Coordinates of C-alpha atoms in Angstrom, one line a residue:
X898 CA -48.3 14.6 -35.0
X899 CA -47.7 15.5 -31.7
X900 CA -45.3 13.6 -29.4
X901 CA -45.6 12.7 -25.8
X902 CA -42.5 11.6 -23.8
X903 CA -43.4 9.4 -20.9
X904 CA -40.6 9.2 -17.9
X905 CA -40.5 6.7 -14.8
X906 CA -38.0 7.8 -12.1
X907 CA -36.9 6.4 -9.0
X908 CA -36.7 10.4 -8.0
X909 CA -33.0 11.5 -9.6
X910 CA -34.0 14.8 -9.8
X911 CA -30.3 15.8 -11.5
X912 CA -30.8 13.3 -14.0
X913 CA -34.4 14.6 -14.6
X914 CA -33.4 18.5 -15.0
X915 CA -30.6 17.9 -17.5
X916 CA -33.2 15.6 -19.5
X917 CA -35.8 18.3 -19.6
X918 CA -32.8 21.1 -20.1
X919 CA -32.0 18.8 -23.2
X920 CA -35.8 19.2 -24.5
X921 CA -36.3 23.1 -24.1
X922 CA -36.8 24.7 -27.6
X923 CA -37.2 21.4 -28.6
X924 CA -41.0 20.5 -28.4
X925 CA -44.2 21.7 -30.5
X926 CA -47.0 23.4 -28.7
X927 CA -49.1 20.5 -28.2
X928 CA -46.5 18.0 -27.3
X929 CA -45.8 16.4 -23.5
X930 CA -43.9 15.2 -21.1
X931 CA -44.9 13.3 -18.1
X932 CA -42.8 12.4 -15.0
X933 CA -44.0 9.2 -13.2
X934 CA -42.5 9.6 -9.8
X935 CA -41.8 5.9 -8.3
X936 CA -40.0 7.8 -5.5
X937 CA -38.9 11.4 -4.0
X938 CA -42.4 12.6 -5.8
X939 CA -42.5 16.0 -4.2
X940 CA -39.0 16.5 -5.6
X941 CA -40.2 15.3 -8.8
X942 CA -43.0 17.5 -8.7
X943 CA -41.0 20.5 -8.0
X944 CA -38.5 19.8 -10.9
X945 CA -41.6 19.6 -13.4
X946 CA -43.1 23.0 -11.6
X947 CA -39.5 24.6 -12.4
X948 CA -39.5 23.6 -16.0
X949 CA -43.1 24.6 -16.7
X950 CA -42.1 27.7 -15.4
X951 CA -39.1 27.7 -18.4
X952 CA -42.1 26.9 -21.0
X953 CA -41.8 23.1 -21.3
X954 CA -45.1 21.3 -21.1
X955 CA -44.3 18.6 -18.5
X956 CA -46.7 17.3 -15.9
X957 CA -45.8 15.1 -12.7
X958 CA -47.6 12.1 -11.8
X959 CA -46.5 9.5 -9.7
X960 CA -47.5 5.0 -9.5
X961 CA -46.0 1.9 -7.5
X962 CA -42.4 0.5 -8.3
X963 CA -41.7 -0.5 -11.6
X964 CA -40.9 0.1 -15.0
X965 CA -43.8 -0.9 -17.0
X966 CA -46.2 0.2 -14.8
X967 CA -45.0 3.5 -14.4
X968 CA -45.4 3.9 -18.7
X969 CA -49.2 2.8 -18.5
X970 CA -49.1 5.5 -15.9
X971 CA -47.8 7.9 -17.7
X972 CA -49.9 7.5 -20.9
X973 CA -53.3 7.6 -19.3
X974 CA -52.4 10.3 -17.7
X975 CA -51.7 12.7 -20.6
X976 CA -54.2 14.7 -22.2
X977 CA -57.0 12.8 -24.3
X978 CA -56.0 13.0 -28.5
X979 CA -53.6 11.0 -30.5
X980 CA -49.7 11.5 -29.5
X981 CA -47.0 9.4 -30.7
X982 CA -45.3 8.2 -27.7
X983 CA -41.5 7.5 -26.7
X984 CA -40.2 6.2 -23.2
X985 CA -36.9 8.0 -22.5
X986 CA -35.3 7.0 -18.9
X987 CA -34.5 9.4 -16.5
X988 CA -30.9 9.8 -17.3
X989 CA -31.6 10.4 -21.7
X990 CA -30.2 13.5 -23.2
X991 CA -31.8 14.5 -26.2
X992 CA -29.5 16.2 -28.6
X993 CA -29.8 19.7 -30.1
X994 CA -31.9 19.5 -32.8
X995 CA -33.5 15.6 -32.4
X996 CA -37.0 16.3 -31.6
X997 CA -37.3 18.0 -35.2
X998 CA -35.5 14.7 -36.6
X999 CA -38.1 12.5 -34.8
X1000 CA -40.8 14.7 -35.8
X1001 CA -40.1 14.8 -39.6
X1002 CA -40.2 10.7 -39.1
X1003 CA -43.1 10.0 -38.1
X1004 CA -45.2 12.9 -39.7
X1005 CA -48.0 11.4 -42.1
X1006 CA -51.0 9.2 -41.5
X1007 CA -49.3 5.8 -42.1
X1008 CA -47.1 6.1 -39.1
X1009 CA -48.4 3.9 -36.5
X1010 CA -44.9 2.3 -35.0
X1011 CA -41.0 2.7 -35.2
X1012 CA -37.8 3.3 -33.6
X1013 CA -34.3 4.7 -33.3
X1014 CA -31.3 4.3 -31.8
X1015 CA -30.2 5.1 -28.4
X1016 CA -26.2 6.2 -27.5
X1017 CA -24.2 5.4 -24.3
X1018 CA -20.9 6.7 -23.7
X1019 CA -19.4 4.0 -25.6
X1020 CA -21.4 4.3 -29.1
X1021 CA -24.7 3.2 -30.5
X1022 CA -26.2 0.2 -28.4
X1023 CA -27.6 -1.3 -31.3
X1024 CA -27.6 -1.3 -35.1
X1025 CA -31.5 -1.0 -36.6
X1026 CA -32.1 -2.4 -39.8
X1027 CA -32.1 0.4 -43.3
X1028 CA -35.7 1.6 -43.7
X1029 CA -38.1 -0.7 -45.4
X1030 CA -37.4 -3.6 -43.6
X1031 CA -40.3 -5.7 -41.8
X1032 CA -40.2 -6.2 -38.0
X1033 CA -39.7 -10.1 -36.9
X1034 CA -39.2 -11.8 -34.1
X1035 CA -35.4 -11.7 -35.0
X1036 CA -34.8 -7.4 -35.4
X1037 CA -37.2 -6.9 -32.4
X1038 CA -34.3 -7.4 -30.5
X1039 CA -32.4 -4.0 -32.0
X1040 CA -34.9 -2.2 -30.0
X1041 CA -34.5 -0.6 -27.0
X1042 CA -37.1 1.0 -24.8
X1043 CA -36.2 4.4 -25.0
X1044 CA -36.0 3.9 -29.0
X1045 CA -39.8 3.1 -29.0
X1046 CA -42.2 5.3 -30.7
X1047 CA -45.8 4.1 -31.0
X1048 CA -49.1 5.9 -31.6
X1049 CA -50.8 6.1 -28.8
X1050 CA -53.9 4.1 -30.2
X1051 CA -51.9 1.5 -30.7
X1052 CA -50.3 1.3 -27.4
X1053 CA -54.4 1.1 -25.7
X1054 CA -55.1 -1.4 -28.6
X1055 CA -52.2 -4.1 -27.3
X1056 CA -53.2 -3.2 -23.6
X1057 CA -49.5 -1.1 -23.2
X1058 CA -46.9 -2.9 -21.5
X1059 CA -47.5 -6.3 -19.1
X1060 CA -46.6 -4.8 -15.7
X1061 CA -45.8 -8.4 -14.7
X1062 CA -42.7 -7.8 -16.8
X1063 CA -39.7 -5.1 -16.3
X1064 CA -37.3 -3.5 -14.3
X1065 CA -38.8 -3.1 -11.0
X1066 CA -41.7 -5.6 -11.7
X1067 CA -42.7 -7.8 -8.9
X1068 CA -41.9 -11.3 -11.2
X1069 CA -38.0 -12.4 -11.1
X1070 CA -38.5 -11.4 -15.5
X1071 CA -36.6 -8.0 -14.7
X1072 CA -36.4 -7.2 -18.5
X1073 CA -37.6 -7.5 -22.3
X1074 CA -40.8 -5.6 -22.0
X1075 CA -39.8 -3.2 -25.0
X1076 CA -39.4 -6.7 -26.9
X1077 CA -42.8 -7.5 -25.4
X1078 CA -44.4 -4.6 -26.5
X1079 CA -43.6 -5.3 -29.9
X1080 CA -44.0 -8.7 -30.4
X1081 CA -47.7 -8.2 -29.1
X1082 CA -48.0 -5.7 -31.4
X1083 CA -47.6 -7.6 -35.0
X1084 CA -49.1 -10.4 -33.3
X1085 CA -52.4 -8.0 -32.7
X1086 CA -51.8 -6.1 -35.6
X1087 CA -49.8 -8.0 -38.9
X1088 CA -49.5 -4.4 -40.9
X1089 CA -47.6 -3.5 -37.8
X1090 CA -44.6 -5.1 -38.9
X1091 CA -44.5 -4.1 -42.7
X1092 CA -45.4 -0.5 -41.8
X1093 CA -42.4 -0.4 -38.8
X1094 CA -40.2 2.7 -39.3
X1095 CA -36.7 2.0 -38.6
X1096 CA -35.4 5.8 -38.4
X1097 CA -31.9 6.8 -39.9
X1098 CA -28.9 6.8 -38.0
X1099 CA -28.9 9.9 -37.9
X1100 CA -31.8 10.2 -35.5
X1101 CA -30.6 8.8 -32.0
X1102 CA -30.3 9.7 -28.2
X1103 CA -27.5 9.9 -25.8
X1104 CA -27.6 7.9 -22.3
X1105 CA -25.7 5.8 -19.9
X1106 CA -24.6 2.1 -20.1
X1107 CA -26.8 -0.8 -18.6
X1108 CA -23.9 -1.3 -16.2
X1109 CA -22.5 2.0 -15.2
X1110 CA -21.3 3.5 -12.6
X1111 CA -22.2 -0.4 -10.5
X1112 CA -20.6 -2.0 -8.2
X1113 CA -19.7 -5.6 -9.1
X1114 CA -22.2 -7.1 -7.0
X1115 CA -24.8 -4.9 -8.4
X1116 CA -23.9 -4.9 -11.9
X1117 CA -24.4 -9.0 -11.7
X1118 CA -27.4 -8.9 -9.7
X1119 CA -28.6 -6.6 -13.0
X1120 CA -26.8 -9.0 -15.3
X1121 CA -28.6 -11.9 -13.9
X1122 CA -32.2 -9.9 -13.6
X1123 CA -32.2 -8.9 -17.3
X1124 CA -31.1 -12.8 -18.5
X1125 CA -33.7 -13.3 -16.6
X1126 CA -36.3 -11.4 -18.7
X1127 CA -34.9 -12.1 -21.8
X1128 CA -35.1 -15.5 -21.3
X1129 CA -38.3 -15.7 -20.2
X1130 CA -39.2 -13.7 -23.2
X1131 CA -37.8 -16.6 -25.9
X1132 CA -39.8 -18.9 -23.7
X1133 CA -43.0 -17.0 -24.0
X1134 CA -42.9 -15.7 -27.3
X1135 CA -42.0 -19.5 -28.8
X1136 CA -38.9 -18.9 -30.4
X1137 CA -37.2 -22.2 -31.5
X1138 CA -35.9 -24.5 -29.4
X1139 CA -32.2 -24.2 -31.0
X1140 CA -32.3 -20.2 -30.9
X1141 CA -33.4 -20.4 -27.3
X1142 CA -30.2 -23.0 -26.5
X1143 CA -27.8 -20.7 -28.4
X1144 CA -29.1 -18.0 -27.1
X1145 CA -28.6 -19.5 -23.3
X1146 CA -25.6 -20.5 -23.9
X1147 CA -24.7 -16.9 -25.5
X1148 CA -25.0 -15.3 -22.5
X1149 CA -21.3 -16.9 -21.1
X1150 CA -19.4 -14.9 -23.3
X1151 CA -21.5 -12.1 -22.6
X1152 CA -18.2 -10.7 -20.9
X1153 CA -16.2 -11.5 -23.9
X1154 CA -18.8 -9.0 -26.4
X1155 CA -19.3 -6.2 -24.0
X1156 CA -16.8 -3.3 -22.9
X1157 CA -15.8 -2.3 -19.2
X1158 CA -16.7 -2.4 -16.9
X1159 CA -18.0 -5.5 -17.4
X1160 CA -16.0 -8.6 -17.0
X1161 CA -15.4 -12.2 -18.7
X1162 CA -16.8 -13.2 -15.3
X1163 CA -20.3 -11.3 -15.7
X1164 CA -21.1 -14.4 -18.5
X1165 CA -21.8 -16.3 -15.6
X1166 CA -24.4 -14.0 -14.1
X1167 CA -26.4 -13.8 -18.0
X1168 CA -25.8 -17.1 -18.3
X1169 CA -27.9 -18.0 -15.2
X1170 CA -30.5 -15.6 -15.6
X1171 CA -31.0 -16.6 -19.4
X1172 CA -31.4 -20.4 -18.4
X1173 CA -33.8 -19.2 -15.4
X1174 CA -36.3 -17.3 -17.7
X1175 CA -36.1 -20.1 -20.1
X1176 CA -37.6 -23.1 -18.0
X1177 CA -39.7 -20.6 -16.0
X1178 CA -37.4 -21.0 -12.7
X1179 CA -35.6 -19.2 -10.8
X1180 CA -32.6 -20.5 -8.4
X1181 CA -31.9 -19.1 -5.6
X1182 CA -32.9 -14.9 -4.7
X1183 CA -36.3 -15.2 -6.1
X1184 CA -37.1 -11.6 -6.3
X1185 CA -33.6 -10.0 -7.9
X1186 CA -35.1 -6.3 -8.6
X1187 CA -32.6 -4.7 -11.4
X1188 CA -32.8 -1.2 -10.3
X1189 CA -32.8 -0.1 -6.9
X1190 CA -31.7 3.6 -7.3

């Protein structure tokens, strides 16, 4: 099966070339990359020209600010065909080695969805569930973008991800569109869930930390921005009315669960943003964009 990475960028081009530096030898003939440029696109451009150049088959493109938008981008732009397709950020190292793991994962016909897990430089961000076991409404949540893999069938099928939701999206719901993604999809499509591959351990990629290298006041504006998704996602997606309390009130000890540099403090951001996307209101700074560079 051929695999198709699909990149949005604000235009760091360092982040880009040690990404793609990460991928060389790595990728099959008819595999891709695409760059969606959200700014700095002739710098983007010339990074992808560089690396072509070094025999890795990316492409630049380029679409409006935000996250979700830039993936639908990035798909219908690739070549037409089947691809499985995986959303690394800008700033994901692939390991020596890890394409072939990915590969040998979702090789055969059944494959239509799965994931693994992503690495910051404090561990694994998440712990997936041992093979065999169905996707719910309650594992969804071990999932992170960048872990996604989905056949590109699939993805079209569901309508990709709602641009209305996402980092840079022009709604206050600033994350959760992973969880989005997937929830739509076992809604659509019931085998989804049954037939989710949850890859080994062993199978992962390395990246940064949702609040590194921040200031204070901009790790709690991104604090407050992804509460706000998530809890607008609980709302949306119907959990119960208990799990969307606990999970409200969750977000104050946010702090206490979470390594530097975030603080005990920083509960009170999540906290906020949680309750926000939960009634559907936001308080204060309407429009609090996550990402900004």
């Amino acid at each position: 099966m051929n695999i198709a990475l699909v990149v949005t960028t604000l235009g760091r081009v360092e982040a880009l070339r040690t990404l793609l530096t990460s991928l060389e030898g790595q990728l099959a003939q008819q595999d891709r990359i695409v760059l969606v440029a959200q700014s700095n696109h002739d710098e983007v451009s010339a990074v992808a020209e560089q690396f072509v150049t070094r025999g890795v088959p990316v492409v630049a493109t380029r679409s409006e600010r935000g996250a979700s938008l830039g993936r639908n981008t990035g798909v219908a732009a690739l070549p037409s065909g089947e691809f499985v397709i995986n959303f690394p950020n800008d700033t994901t190292v692939f390991p020596a080695g890890m394409m072939d793991r990915i590969r040998v994962g979702v090789r055969g016909p059944s494959f239509v969805a799965g994931a693994f897990t992503s690495w910051d430089e404090r561990g694994p961000k998440t712990q997936l569930p041992p093979a065999g076991t169905p996707m719910d409404r309650w594992n969804v949540w071990a999932v992170i973008e960048i872990g996604i893999l989905m056949r590109r069938s699939l993805f079209e099928e569901i309508g990709g991800f709602d641009e209305a939701i996402g980092p840079g999206a022009s709604t206050p719901w600033q994350v959760a569109e992973g969880t989005d993604l997937l929830l739509r999809a076992v809604r659509d499509r019931p085998d989804v869930a049954h037939g989710f591959t949850w890859l080994p351990h062993g199978v992962y990629v390395e990246g940064i930390s949702t609040a590194f290298g921040l200031t204070t006041r901009e790790r709690r504006r991104k604090m407050r921005a992804y509460g706000r998704g998530t809890g607008r996602m609980i709302a949306v997606h119907r959990y119960p009315m208990w799990w969307r309390a606990a999970f409200t009130l969750a977000g104050l000890f946010y702090g206490f669960r979470n390594a530097a540099p975030v603080t005990i403090a920083d509960g009170w951001s999540m906290f906020a943003g949680r309750l926000e996307g939960a009634i559907g209101r936001t308080f204060g700074q309407h429009q609090l964009v996550s990402t900004t560079r």
